[in-house]
């Protein structure tokens, strides 16, 4: 049962308008907190792809009505012009002055760490407690440019509490940005939404699936090469879910390799669970992943994972239990693992079962309580008189 927090919180949640993992996590956290009767204000530049809510405790603020035509929903818009920054700060200030907020929680550091620090400068003592979650390339890419890392460090040090999604990412952030390691609160799923489903069709060939935004960090060209080599060993097909500017560049490669007919393109999908549940193996080829939310989504649907051994992935996928982790770039190893799992039904059943067990560790019912505890303890420590009055 969900823990009951007598004190209902007023939380502001900020994220990018992309369809990526950090937005998904932010929105799901907002949705689950609202279901627990907290008052949640969700702030994003535009309405993120597929995000809707009919819970009166969850109020949305999309402060730019018209989507920028050159912004693909898979992209994170990290550079905001002055007008956009001002609109954002005005929108936050209005809500804070009207409704009051105990906590303001941003997801992905850029540009939000800089913007909330500016908000704090303007609001002084009226500023809510600031919490930031570092999600991925805000550290693993931006953190590698020394000048940028320095600016980020200065902003992040003015935030009241930093969290991140895996131990590996906390260590990376601490090393690259020279900050105290952030608190680790893993990503989570509502297992009511992600679960195994009966296979809809009888199939002769096993089905691999890849879900991403096809950015370079996902190394999608590696996926073609691995899939082509798997086809030399067994019959198989590949489903591609998601979209991104990188996908168009890949399409001619599929044709060159004679893969048309073995690949289905699904494009961007609001609900990936029903598609995922029809697959046999998730293939992820990323060069960096702080967590790999899609691996968790797959496991929750009873689909084992073949992924690169990078970042926080080993904290999610258990090697040789819920999938296989291969050394990035070692295609031979990836092909060997993939073929083995897809051609041994008993082994596949064992892995699928173990995946379901592993996914339960990340159910929202376990993780949302960690955020509630953090919010309560940090907002009370910043307002000791209120904590005393509440006993
Ligand atoms: O950091 C990114 O490039 C994108 C980010 C996002 O907003 O989609 O993804 C990251 O956050 C997800 C949610 O915490 C994690 O599951 C992903 O592993 C992480 N991506 C990378 O680290 C590349």
mmCIF file of C-alpha atoms and ligand atoms in Angstrom:
data_model
loop_
_atom_site.group_PDB
_atom_site.id
_atom_site.type_symbol
_atom_site.label_atom_id
_atom_site.label_comp_id
_atom_site.label_asym_id
_atom_site.label_seq_id
_atom_site.Cartn_x
_atom_site.Cartn_y
_atom_site.Cartn_z
ATOM 1 C CA UNK A 1 0.000 0.000 0.000
ATOM 2 C CA UNK A 2 1.222 3.519 -0.736
ATOM 3 C CA UNK A 3 2.539 5.280 2.395
ATOM 4 C CA UNK A 4 0.212 7.971 3.616
ATOM 5 C CA UNK A 5 1.767 11.390 4.013
ATOM 6 C CA UNK A 6 -0.405 13.507 6.293
ATOM 7 C CA UNK A 7 1.157 16.657 4.868
ATOM 8 C CA UNK A 8 -0.019 17.305 1.336
ATOM 9 C CA UNK A 9 2.629 18.983 -0.746
ATOM 10 C CA UNK A 10 2.490 21.653 -3.436
ATOM 11 C CA UNK A 11 5.005 20.581 -6.046
ATOM 12 C CA UNK A 12 6.124 22.248 -9.274
ATOM 13 C CA UNK A 13 7.546 19.812 -11.861
ATOM 14 C CA UNK A 14 9.621 21.115 -14.771
ATOM 15 C CA UNK A 15 10.782 19.204 -17.820
ATOM 16 C CA UNK A 16 11.519 19.401 -21.534
ATOM 17 C CA UNK A 17 8.701 19.025 -24.032
ATOM 18 C CA UNK A 18 10.392 16.105 -25.794
ATOM 19 C CA UNK A 19 9.112 12.547 -25.825
ATOM 20 C CA UNK A 20 12.349 11.405 -24.128
ATOM 21 C CA UNK A 21 12.956 9.568 -20.889
ATOM 22 C CA UNK A 22 13.435 12.595 -18.612
ATOM 23 C CA UNK A 23 10.067 14.050 -19.697
ATOM 24 C CA UNK A 24 8.372 10.677 -19.294
ATOM 25 C CA UNK A 25 9.762 10.303 -15.774
ATOM 26 C CA UNK A 26 8.799 13.873 -14.818
ATOM 27 C CA UNK A 27 5.283 13.501 -16.117
ATOM 28 C CA UNK A 28 4.755 10.100 -14.511
ATOM 29 C CA UNK A 29 6.085 11.418 -11.188
ATOM 30 C CA UNK A 30 3.658 14.347 -11.430
ATOM 31 C CA UNK A 31 0.778 11.984 -12.286
ATOM 32 C CA UNK A 32 1.529 9.590 -9.409
ATOM 33 C CA UNK A 33 1.919 12.438 -6.865
ATOM 34 C CA UNK A 34 -1.414 13.897 -7.977
ATOM 35 C CA UNK A 35 -3.003 10.459 -7.478
ATOM 36 C CA UNK A 36 -1.654 10.607 -3.922
ATOM 37 C CA UNK A 37 -3.521 13.870 -3.418
ATOM 38 C CA UNK A 38 -0.571 16.245 -3.648
ATOM 39 C CA UNK A 39 -1.141 19.457 -5.642
ATOM 40 C CA UNK A 40 1.124 19.322 -8.669
ATOM 41 C CA UNK A 41 1.887 22.030 -11.219
ATOM 42 C CA UNK A 42 3.532 20.664 -14.356
ATOM 43 C CA UNK A 43 5.605 23.157 -16.360
ATOM 44 C CA UNK A 44 6.892 22.608 -19.867
ATOM 45 C CA UNK A 45 7.461 24.826 -22.855
ATOM 46 C CA UNK A 46 4.930 22.945 -25.001
ATOM 47 C CA UNK A 47 2.614 20.055 -24.233
ATOM 48 C CA UNK A 48 4.929 17.028 -24.423
ATOM 49 C CA UNK A 49 3.979 14.329 -26.913
ATOM 50 C CA UNK A 50 1.198 12.117 -25.553
ATOM 51 C CA UNK A 51 0.902 13.748 -22.112
ATOM 52 C CA UNK A 52 -2.633 14.344 -20.894
ATOM 53 C CA UNK A 53 -4.236 14.245 -17.461
ATOM 54 C CA UNK A 54 -7.757 14.493 -16.153
ATOM 55 C CA UNK A 55 -6.748 14.614 -12.480
ATOM 56 C CA UNK A 56 -7.769 17.981 -10.964
ATOM 57 C CA UNK A 57 -4.720 17.784 -8.642
ATOM 58 C CA UNK A 58 -2.445 17.983 -11.684
ATOM 59 C CA UNK A 59 -2.370 21.420 -13.308
ATOM 60 C CA UNK A 60 -0.444 21.920 -16.528
ATOM 61 C CA UNK A 61 1.323 25.082 -17.695
ATOM 62 C CA UNK A 62 2.519 25.043 -21.292
ATOM 63 C CA UNK A 63 3.694 28.573 -21.750
ATOM 64 C CA UNK A 64 4.185 28.496 -25.513
ATOM 65 C CA UNK A 65 1.099 27.646 -27.478
ATOM 66 C CA UNK A 66 2.662 26.993 -30.876
ATOM 67 C CA UNK A 67 5.182 24.182 -31.352
ATOM 68 C CA UNK A 68 8.322 25.388 -33.135
ATOM 69 C CA UNK A 69 8.180 23.828 -36.611
ATOM 70 C CA UNK A 70 11.901 22.994 -36.651
ATOM 71 C CA UNK A 71 11.811 21.254 -33.256
ATOM 72 C CA UNK A 72 11.355 17.498 -33.521
ATOM 73 C CA UNK A 73 9.544 15.963 -30.503
ATOM 74 C CA UNK A 74 12.552 13.673 -30.006
ATOM 75 C CA UNK A 75 14.887 16.649 -29.470
ATOM 76 C CA UNK A 76 15.756 18.319 -26.187
ATOM 77 C CA UNK A 77 15.740 22.073 -26.655
ATOM 78 C CA UNK A 78 18.661 23.142 -24.503
ATOM 79 C CA UNK A 79 19.178 26.634 -25.931
ATOM 80 C CA UNK A 80 16.454 29.123 -25.046
ATOM 81 C CA UNK A 81 16.446 32.715 -26.223
ATOM 82 C CA UNK A 82 15.861 35.603 -23.805
ATOM 83 C CA UNK A 83 12.161 35.871 -24.602
ATOM 84 C CA UNK A 84 11.636 32.159 -23.914
ATOM 85 C CA UNK A 85 13.548 32.380 -20.639
ATOM 86 C CA UNK A 86 11.500 35.378 -19.509
ATOM 87 C CA UNK A 87 8.215 33.693 -20.413
ATOM 88 C CA UNK A 88 9.229 30.654 -18.406
ATOM 89 C CA UNK A 89 10.293 32.681 -15.352
ATOM 90 C CA UNK A 90 7.090 34.741 -15.516
ATOM 91 C CA UNK A 91 4.945 31.633 -15.684
ATOM 92 C CA UNK A 92 6.707 30.075 -12.654
ATOM 93 C CA UNK A 93 6.562 33.324 -10.665
ATOM 94 C CA UNK A 94 2.822 33.727 -11.270
ATOM 95 C CA UNK A 95 2.050 30.239 -9.981
ATOM 96 C CA UNK A 96 4.370 30.602 -6.978
ATOM 97 C CA UNK A 97 2.849 33.965 -6.024
ATOM 98 C CA UNK A 98 -0.724 32.760 -6.554
ATOM 99 C CA UNK A 99 -0.711 29.183 -5.191
ATOM 100 C CA UNK A 100 2.576 28.879 -3.321
ATOM 101 C CA UNK A 101 4.868 25.900 -3.945
ATOM 102 C CA UNK A 102 6.803 23.867 -1.377
ATOM 103 C CA UNK A 103 9.059 22.229 -3.944
ATOM 104 C CA UNK A 104 10.209 23.074 -7.459
ATOM 105 C CA UNK A 105 11.718 20.009 -9.135
ATOM 106 C CA UNK A 106 13.419 20.204 -12.533
ATOM 107 C CA UNK A 107 14.329 17.259 -14.733
ATOM 108 C CA UNK A 108 17.468 17.538 -16.913
ATOM 109 C CA UNK A 109 19.923 20.259 -15.938
ATOM 110 C CA UNK A 110 20.046 22.280 -19.128
ATOM 111 C CA UNK A 111 18.691 24.936 -19.278
ATOM 112 C CA UNK A 112 16.647 24.445 -16.099
ATOM 113 C CA UNK A 113 19.464 24.603 -13.515
ATOM 114 C CA UNK A 114 20.391 28.066 -14.800
ATOM 115 C CA UNK A 115 16.774 29.223 -14.925
ATOM 116 C CA UNK A 116 15.818 28.146 -11.399
ATOM 117 C CA UNK A 117 18.938 29.801 -10.012
ATOM 118 C CA UNK A 118 17.801 33.030 -11.686
ATOM 119 C CA UNK A 119 14.325 32.489 -10.208
ATOM 120 C CA UNK A 120 15.892 32.114 -6.749
ATOM 121 C CA UNK A 121 17.812 35.345 -7.226
ATOM 122 C CA UNK A 122 14.593 37.160 -8.099
ATOM 123 C CA UNK A 123 12.312 35.607 -5.462
ATOM 124 C CA UNK A 124 14.753 35.406 -2.550
ATOM 125 C CA UNK A 125 13.053 33.876 0.519
ATOM 126 C CA UNK A 126 9.821 33.274 -1.423
ATOM 127 C CA UNK A 127 11.537 30.751 -3.681
ATOM 128 C CA UNK A 128 10.403 27.126 -3.133
ATOM 129 C CA UNK A 129 12.933 24.429 -2.224
ATOM 130 C CA UNK A 130 14.794 23.574 -5.437
ATOM 131 C CA UNK A 131 15.405 19.959 -6.455
ATOM 132 C CA UNK A 132 17.098 18.869 -9.681
ATOM 133 C CA UNK A 133 17.355 15.451 -11.299
ATOM 134 C CA UNK A 134 20.287 14.819 -13.631
ATOM 135 C CA UNK A 135 19.073 12.447 -16.323
ATOM 136 C CA UNK A 136 21.707 11.668 -18.904
ATOM 137 C CA UNK A 137 23.459 13.724 -21.546
ATOM 138 C CA UNK A 138 23.168 16.833 -19.359
ATOM 139 C CA UNK A 139 26.121 15.160 -17.606
ATOM 140 C CA UNK A 140 27.547 12.589 -20.030
ATOM 141 C CA UNK A 141 27.835 15.037 -22.965
ATOM 142 C CA UNK A 142 27.642 18.594 -21.567
ATOM 143 C CA UNK A 143 29.802 17.624 -18.585
ATOM 144 C CA UNK A 144 32.707 16.745 -20.874
ATOM 145 C CA UNK A 145 33.207 20.388 -22.009
ATOM 146 C CA UNK A 146 35.304 21.866 -19.168
ATOM 147 C CA UNK A 147 33.987 25.420 -19.513
ATOM 148 C CA UNK A 148 30.402 24.299 -19.612
ATOM 149 C CA UNK A 149 30.911 21.834 -16.747
ATOM 150 C CA UNK A 150 32.237 24.684 -14.634
ATOM 151 C CA UNK A 151 29.156 26.859 -15.279
ATOM 152 C CA UNK A 152 26.893 23.915 -14.589
ATOM 153 C CA UNK A 153 28.688 23.121 -11.347
ATOM 154 C CA UNK A 154 28.189 26.684 -10.114
ATOM 155 C CA UNK A 155 24.458 26.581 -10.901
ATOM 156 C CA UNK A 156 23.917 23.095 -9.479
ATOM 157 C CA UNK A 157 25.620 24.031 -6.217
ATOM 158 C CA UNK A 158 22.857 26.581 -5.617
ATOM 159 C CA UNK A 159 20.144 23.939 -5.909
ATOM 160 C CA UNK A 160 18.969 22.545 -2.544
ATOM 161 C CA UNK A 161 19.152 18.878 -3.521
ATOM 162 C CA UNK A 162 20.304 16.940 -6.565
ATOM 163 C CA UNK A 163 19.194 13.455 -7.469
ATOM 164 C CA UNK A 164 20.008 11.131 -10.308
ATOM 165 C CA UNK A 165 18.779 7.828 -11.633
ATOM 166 C CA UNK A 166 21.652 5.379 -11.058
ATOM 167 C CA UNK A 167 24.782 4.971 -8.963
ATOM 168 C CA UNK A 168 26.909 4.990 -12.086
ATOM 169 C CA UNK A 169 25.453 8.338 -13.172
ATOM 170 C CA UNK A 170 25.925 9.817 -9.690
ATOM 171 C CA UNK A 171 29.616 8.895 -9.875
ATOM 172 C CA UNK A 172 29.948 10.311 -13.376
ATOM 173 C CA UNK A 173 28.286 13.595 -12.352
ATOM 174 C CA UNK A 174 30.514 13.881 -9.316
ATOM 175 C CA UNK A 175 33.651 13.246 -11.379
ATOM 176 C CA UNK A 176 32.859 15.430 -14.396
ATOM 177 C CA UNK A 177 31.202 18.330 -12.574
ATOM 178 C CA UNK A 178 33.221 18.125 -9.354
ATOM 179 C CA UNK A 179 30.101 18.132 -7.189
ATOM 180 C CA UNK A 180 28.979 15.925 -4.289
ATOM 181 C CA UNK A 181 27.463 12.727 -5.711
ATOM 182 C CA UNK A 182 23.713 13.297 -6.170
ATOM 183 C CA UNK A 183 21.228 11.162 -4.263
ATOM 184 C CA UNK A 184 20.207 8.099 -6.291
ATOM 185 C CA UNK A 185 16.487 7.566 -6.850
ATOM 186 C CA UNK A 186 16.026 5.113 -9.714
ATOM 187 C CA UNK A 187 13.535 5.510 -12.516
ATOM 188 C CA UNK A 188 10.253 3.688 -12.138
ATOM 189 C CA UNK A 189 7.191 2.456 -14.023
ATOM 190 C CA UNK A 190 3.556 1.905 -13.292
ATOM 191 C CA UNK A 191 3.442 -1.862 -13.741
ATOM 192 C CA UNK A 192 -0.290 -1.612 -14.340
ATOM 193 C CA UNK A 193 0.629 -0.001 -17.684
ATOM 194 C CA UNK A 194 3.606 -2.231 -18.551
ATOM 195 C CA UNK A 195 2.863 -5.959 -18.369
ATOM 196 C CA UNK A 196 3.114 -9.066 -20.528
ATOM 197 C CA UNK A 197 0.320 -9.577 -23.024
ATOM 198 C CA UNK A 198 -0.723 -12.607 -25.064
ATOM 199 C CA UNK A 199 1.108 -12.774 -28.391
ATOM 200 C CA UNK A 200 -1.359 -11.711 -31.069
ATOM 201 C CA UNK A 201 -0.050 -13.669 -34.030
ATOM 202 C CA UNK A 202 1.689 -16.995 -34.593
ATOM 203 C CA UNK A 203 5.112 -16.213 -36.002
ATOM 204 C CA UNK A 204 7.779 -18.226 -37.727
ATOM 205 C CA UNK A 205 10.589 -15.818 -36.915
ATOM 206 C CA UNK A 206 11.604 -14.168 -33.626
ATOM 207 C CA UNK A 207 11.162 -10.429 -33.339
ATOM 208 C CA UNK A 208 13.736 -7.905 -32.135
ATOM 209 C CA UNK A 209 12.648 -4.427 -31.185
ATOM 210 C CA UNK A 210 14.532 -1.137 -30.824
ATOM 211 C CA UNK A 211 12.966 1.964 -29.302
ATOM 212 C CA UNK A 212 14.752 5.298 -29.321
ATOM 213 C CA UNK A 213 15.052 8.792 -30.700
ATOM 214 C CA UNK A 214 17.838 7.646 -33.063
ATOM 215 C CA UNK A 215 20.290 10.282 -31.821
ATOM 216 C CA UNK A 216 24.029 9.545 -32.177
ATOM 217 C CA UNK A 217 24.217 8.561 -28.468
ATOM 218 C CA UNK A 218 21.947 5.595 -29.315
ATOM 219 C CA UNK A 219 24.397 4.457 -32.054
ATOM 220 C CA UNK A 220 21.567 3.232 -34.298
ATOM 221 C CA UNK A 221 23.910 2.258 -37.166
ATOM 222 C CA UNK A 222 25.376 -0.406 -34.842
ATOM 223 C CA UNK A 223 21.923 -1.916 -34.584
ATOM 224 C CA UNK A 224 21.801 -2.445 -38.361
ATOM 225 C CA UNK A 225 25.117 -4.177 -38.334
ATOM 226 C CA UNK A 226 24.150 -6.456 -35.403
ATOM 227 C CA UNK A 227 20.762 -7.285 -36.893
ATOM 228 C CA UNK A 228 22.329 -8.084 -40.291
ATOM 229 C CA UNK A 229 24.755 -10.489 -38.636
ATOM 230 C CA UNK A 230 22.026 -12.125 -36.557
ATOM 231 C CA UNK A 231 20.184 -12.788 -39.846
ATOM 232 C CA UNK A 232 23.206 -14.777 -41.052
ATOM 233 C CA UNK A 233 22.526 -17.180 -38.162
ATOM 234 C CA UNK A 234 18.722 -17.257 -37.787
ATOM 235 C CA UNK A 235 15.513 -15.939 -39.358
ATOM 236 C CA UNK A 236 14.353 -12.793 -37.518
ATOM 237 C CA UNK A 237 12.589 -9.474 -37.932
ATOM 238 C CA UNK A 238 13.170 -6.044 -36.408
ATOM 239 C CA UNK A 239 10.623 -3.491 -35.230
ATOM 240 C CA UNK A 240 11.749 0.109 -34.885
ATOM 241 C CA UNK A 241 9.699 2.350 -32.626
ATOM 242 C CA UNK A 242 10.294 6.075 -32.208
ATOM 243 C CA UNK A 243 11.554 8.769 -34.494
ATOM 244 C CA UNK A 244 14.267 11.366 -34.767
ATOM 245 C CA UNK A 245 16.227 13.192 -37.410
ATOM 246 C CA UNK A 246 18.766 10.325 -37.398
ATOM 247 C CA UNK A 247 16.235 7.756 -38.609
ATOM 248 C CA UNK A 248 15.908 9.248 -42.104
ATOM 249 C CA UNK A 249 19.676 8.967 -42.579
ATOM 250 C CA UNK A 250 19.500 5.294 -41.662
ATOM 251 C CA UNK A 251 16.756 4.256 -44.036
ATOM 252 C CA UNK A 252 19.005 3.976 -47.141
ATOM 253 C CA UNK A 253 21.346 1.736 -45.113
ATOM 254 C CA UNK A 254 18.489 -0.705 -44.462
ATOM 255 C CA UNK A 255 17.863 -0.909 -48.203
ATOM 256 C CA UNK A 256 21.554 -1.350 -49.053
ATOM 257 C CA UNK A 257 21.719 -4.270 -46.630
ATOM 258 C CA UNK A 258 18.622 -5.849 -48.229
ATOM 259 C CA UNK A 259 16.690 -5.559 -44.973
ATOM 260 C CA UNK A 260 13.435 -4.156 -46.367
ATOM 261 C CA UNK A 261 10.760 -6.719 -45.611
ATOM 262 C CA UNK A 262 12.450 -7.670 -42.361
ATOM 263 C CA UNK A 263 11.905 -4.286 -40.716
ATOM 264 C CA UNK A 264 8.755 -2.520 -39.603
ATOM 265 C CA UNK A 265 8.815 1.209 -38.812
ATOM 266 C CA UNK A 266 6.279 2.215 -36.183
ATOM 267 C CA UNK A 267 7.236 5.881 -35.802
ATOM 268 C CA UNK A 268 6.479 7.811 -32.622
ATOM 269 C CA UNK A 269 3.948 6.013 -30.454
ATOM 270 C CA UNK A 270 2.067 7.342 -27.440
ATOM 271 C CA UNK A 271 1.812 3.905 -25.858
ATOM 272 C CA UNK A 272 4.737 1.577 -26.443
ATOM 273 C CA UNK A 273 3.724 -1.185 -24.001
ATOM 274 C CA UNK A 274 1.335 -3.067 -26.325
ATOM 275 C CA UNK A 275 3.964 -3.043 -29.108
ATOM 276 C CA UNK A 276 6.816 -4.007 -26.800
ATOM 277 C CA UNK A 277 4.833 -6.918 -25.407
ATOM 278 C CA UNK A 278 4.689 -8.443 -28.923
ATOM 279 C CA UNK A 279 8.488 -8.589 -29.185
ATOM 280 C CA UNK A 280 11.017 -11.228 -28.089
ATOM 281 C CA UNK A 281 14.149 -9.161 -27.504
ATOM 282 C CA UNK A 282 14.917 -5.459 -27.024
ATOM 283 C CA UNK A 283 18.138 -4.396 -28.779
ATOM 284 C CA UNK A 284 19.863 -1.252 -27.449
ATOM 285 C CA UNK A 285 23.220 -0.140 -28.838
ATOM 286 C CA UNK A 286 23.779 3.140 -26.939
ATOM 287 C CA UNK A 287 27.242 4.486 -26.225
ATOM 288 C CA UNK A 288 25.964 6.025 -22.957
ATOM 289 C CA UNK A 289 22.850 5.500 -20.841
ATOM 290 C CA UNK A 290 22.326 6.778 -17.325
ATOM 291 C CA UNK A 291 19.585 4.186 -16.784
ATOM 292 C CA UNK A 292 17.833 3.084 -20.026
ATOM 293 C CA UNK A 293 14.176 3.413 -19.143
ATOM 294 C CA UNK A 294 13.150 1.507 -22.241
ATOM 295 C CA UNK A 295 15.054 -1.557 -20.958
ATOM 296 C CA UNK A 296 12.925 -1.452 -17.827
ATOM 297 C CA UNK A 297 9.774 -1.038 -19.925
ATOM 298 C CA UNK A 298 10.738 -4.107 -21.958
ATOM 299 C CA UNK A 299 11.482 -6.250 -18.911
ATOM 300 C CA UNK A 300 8.172 -5.227 -17.324
ATOM 301 C CA UNK A 301 6.470 -6.601 -20.461
ATOM 302 C CA UNK A 302 8.432 -9.868 -20.101
ATOM 303 C CA UNK A 303 10.866 -9.004 -22.903
ATOM 304 C CA UNK A 304 14.582 -9.682 -22.205
ATOM 305 C CA UNK A 305 17.198 -7.125 -23.249
ATOM 306 C CA UNK A 306 20.372 -7.210 -25.334
ATOM 307 C CA UNK A 307 22.234 -3.961 -24.608
ATOM 308 C CA UNK A 308 25.632 -2.358 -24.339
ATOM 309 C CA UNK A 309 27.331 -2.586 -20.957
ATOM 310 C CA UNK A 310 27.418 1.169 -20.354
ATOM 311 C CA UNK A 311 26.530 3.616 -17.578
ATOM 312 C CA UNK A 312 23.596 2.598 -15.397
ATOM 313 C CA UNK A 313 22.376 -0.218 -17.672
ATOM 314 C CA UNK A 314 23.876 -3.016 -15.476
ATOM 315 C CA UNK A 315 21.875 -1.614 -12.537
ATOM 316 C CA UNK A 316 18.695 -2.268 -14.512
ATOM 317 C CA UNK A 317 19.431 -5.298 -16.712
ATOM 318 C CA UNK A 318 20.941 -8.316 -14.934
ATOM 319 C CA UNK A 319 23.538 -9.854 -17.252
ATOM 320 C CA UNK A 320 22.790 -13.529 -18.093
ATOM 321 C CA UNK A 321 19.530 -13.348 -16.120
ATOM 322 C CA UNK A 322 17.215 -10.756 -17.663
ATOM 323 C CA UNK A 323 19.226 -10.248 -20.826
ATOM 324 C CA UNK A 324 22.795 -9.937 -22.032
ATOM 325 C CA UNK A 325 25.144 -6.973 -21.830
ATOM 326 C CA UNK A 326 27.875 -6.777 -24.436
ATOM 327 C CA UNK A 327 30.930 -4.562 -24.652
ATOM 328 C CA UNK A 328 30.086 -1.512 -26.795
ATOM 329 C CA UNK A 329 31.478 -2.077 -30.289
ATOM 330 C CA UNK A 330 31.866 -5.857 -29.878
ATOM 331 C CA UNK A 331 29.290 -6.941 -32.440
ATOM 332 C CA UNK A 332 30.467 -10.542 -32.438
ATOM 333 C CA UNK A 333 29.593 -10.826 -28.757
ATOM 334 C CA UNK A 334 26.216 -9.134 -29.313
ATOM 335 C CA UNK A 335 25.354 -11.481 -32.199
ATOM 336 C CA UNK A 336 26.357 -14.538 -30.188
ATOM 337 C CA UNK A 337 24.185 -13.498 -27.226
ATOM 338 C CA UNK A 338 21.227 -12.487 -29.379
ATOM 339 C CA UNK A 339 21.239 -15.675 -31.432
ATOM 340 C CA UNK A 340 21.581 -17.840 -28.340
ATOM 341 C CA UNK A 341 18.605 -16.252 -26.600
ATOM 342 C CA UNK A 342 16.374 -16.210 -29.662
ATOM 343 C CA UNK A 343 17.018 -19.825 -30.600
ATOM 344 C CA UNK A 344 16.575 -21.450 -27.176
ATOM 345 C CA UNK A 345 12.919 -21.321 -26.067
ATOM 346 C CA UNK A 346 13.615 -22.643 -22.553
ATOM 347 C CA UNK A 347 16.350 -20.089 -21.920
ATOM 348 C CA UNK A 348 14.122 -17.332 -23.330
ATOM 349 C CA UNK A 349 11.253 -18.301 -20.976
ATOM 350 C CA UNK A 350 13.640 -18.204 -17.988
ATOM 351 C CA UNK A 351 14.940 -14.771 -18.966
ATOM 352 C CA UNK A 352 11.420 -13.446 -19.562
ATOM 353 C CA UNK A 353 10.338 -14.654 -16.118
ATOM 354 C CA UNK A 354 13.424 -13.163 -14.435
ATOM 355 C CA UNK A 355 12.758 -9.883 -16.268
ATOM 356 C CA UNK A 356 9.309 -9.618 -14.711
ATOM 357 C CA UNK A 357 10.765 -10.213 -11.242
ATOM 358 C CA UNK A 358 13.512 -7.622 -11.788
ATOM 359 C CA UNK A 359 11.023 -5.013 -13.091
ATOM 360 C CA UNK A 360 8.998 -5.264 -9.870
ATOM 361 C CA UNK A 361 11.907 -3.628 -7.997
ATOM 362 C CA UNK A 362 11.208 -0.466 -9.989
ATOM 363 C CA UNK A 363 7.449 -0.283 -9.573
ATOM 364 C CA UNK A 364 6.136 3.205 -8.882
ATOM 365 C CA UNK A 365 4.672 1.978 -5.582
ATOM 366 C CA UNK A 366 8.258 1.594 -4.275
ATOM 367 C CA UNK A 367 9.904 4.623 -5.858
ATOM 368 C CA UNK A 368 7.325 7.431 -5.546
ATOM 369 C CA UNK A 369 7.513 7.096 -1.748
ATOM 370 C CA UNK A 370 11.249 7.900 -1.940
ATOM 371 C CA UNK A 371 10.461 11.200 -3.660
ATOM 372 C CA UNK A 372 7.725 11.973 -1.127
ATOM 373 C CA UNK A 373 10.135 11.321 1.745
ATOM 374 C CA UNK A 374 12.747 13.537 0.130
ATOM 375 C CA UNK A 375 10.260 16.365 -0.489
ATOM 376 C CA UNK A 376 8.899 16.231 3.063
ATOM 377 C CA UNK A 377 12.269 16.039 4.784
ATOM 378 C CA UNK A 378 13.871 18.758 2.701
ATOM 379 C CA UNK A 379 10.940 21.170 2.847
ATOM 380 C CA UNK A 380 10.724 20.696 6.615
ATOM 381 C CA UNK A 381 14.421 21.191 7.140
ATOM 382 C CA UNK A 382 14.131 24.474 5.259
ATOM 383 C CA UNK A 383 11.134 25.517 7.413
ATOM 384 C CA UNK A 384 11.949 24.175 10.902
ATOM 385 C CA UNK A 385 9.130 26.164 12.600
ATOM 386 C CA UNK A 386 6.541 24.257 10.489
ATOM 387 C CA UNK A 387 8.175 20.903 11.313
ATOM 388 C CA UNK A 388 8.026 21.702 15.037
ATOM 389 C CA UNK A 389 4.377 22.714 14.828
ATOM 390 C CA UNK A 390 3.582 19.418 13.058
ATOM 391 C CA UNK A 391 5.380 17.489 15.809
HETATM 392 O O1 LIG B 1 19.815 12.565 -21.425
HETATM 393 C C1 LIG B 1 19.372 12.441 -22.554
HETATM 394 O O2 LIG B 1 19.999 12.532 -23.574
HETATM 395 C C2 LIG B 1 17.984 12.263 -22.752
HETATM 396 C C3 LIG B 1 17.303 11.817 -21.571
HETATM 397 C C4 LIG B 1 15.927 12.170 -21.958
HETATM 398 O O3 LIG B 1 15.506 13.211 -21.567
HETATM 399 O O4 LIG B 1 15.346 11.433 -22.719
HETATM 400 O O5 LIG B 1 17.486 10.415 -21.348
HETATM 401 C C5 LIG B 1 18.144 10.044 -20.200
HETATM 402 O O6 LIG B 1 17.161 9.957 -19.197
HETATM 403 C C6 LIG B 1 16.384 8.762 -19.141
HETATM 404 C C7 LIG B 1 15.422 8.914 -17.959
HETATM 405 O O7 LIG B 1 16.125 9.063 -16.765
HETATM 406 C C8 LIG B 1 17.290 7.549 -18.990
HETATM 407 O O8 LIG B 1 16.516 6.372 -18.949
HETATM 408 C C9 LIG B 1 18.232 7.496 -20.193
HETATM 409 O O9 LIG B 1 19.148 6.427 -19.986
HETATM 410 C C10 LIG B 1 19.000 8.796 -20.319
HETATM 411 N N1 LIG B 1 19.701 8.800 -21.598
HETATM 412 C C11 LIG B 1 21.039 8.804 -21.646
HETATM 413 O O10 LIG B 1 21.742 8.755 -20.651
HETATM 414 C C12 LIG B 1 21.615 8.827 -23.006
#
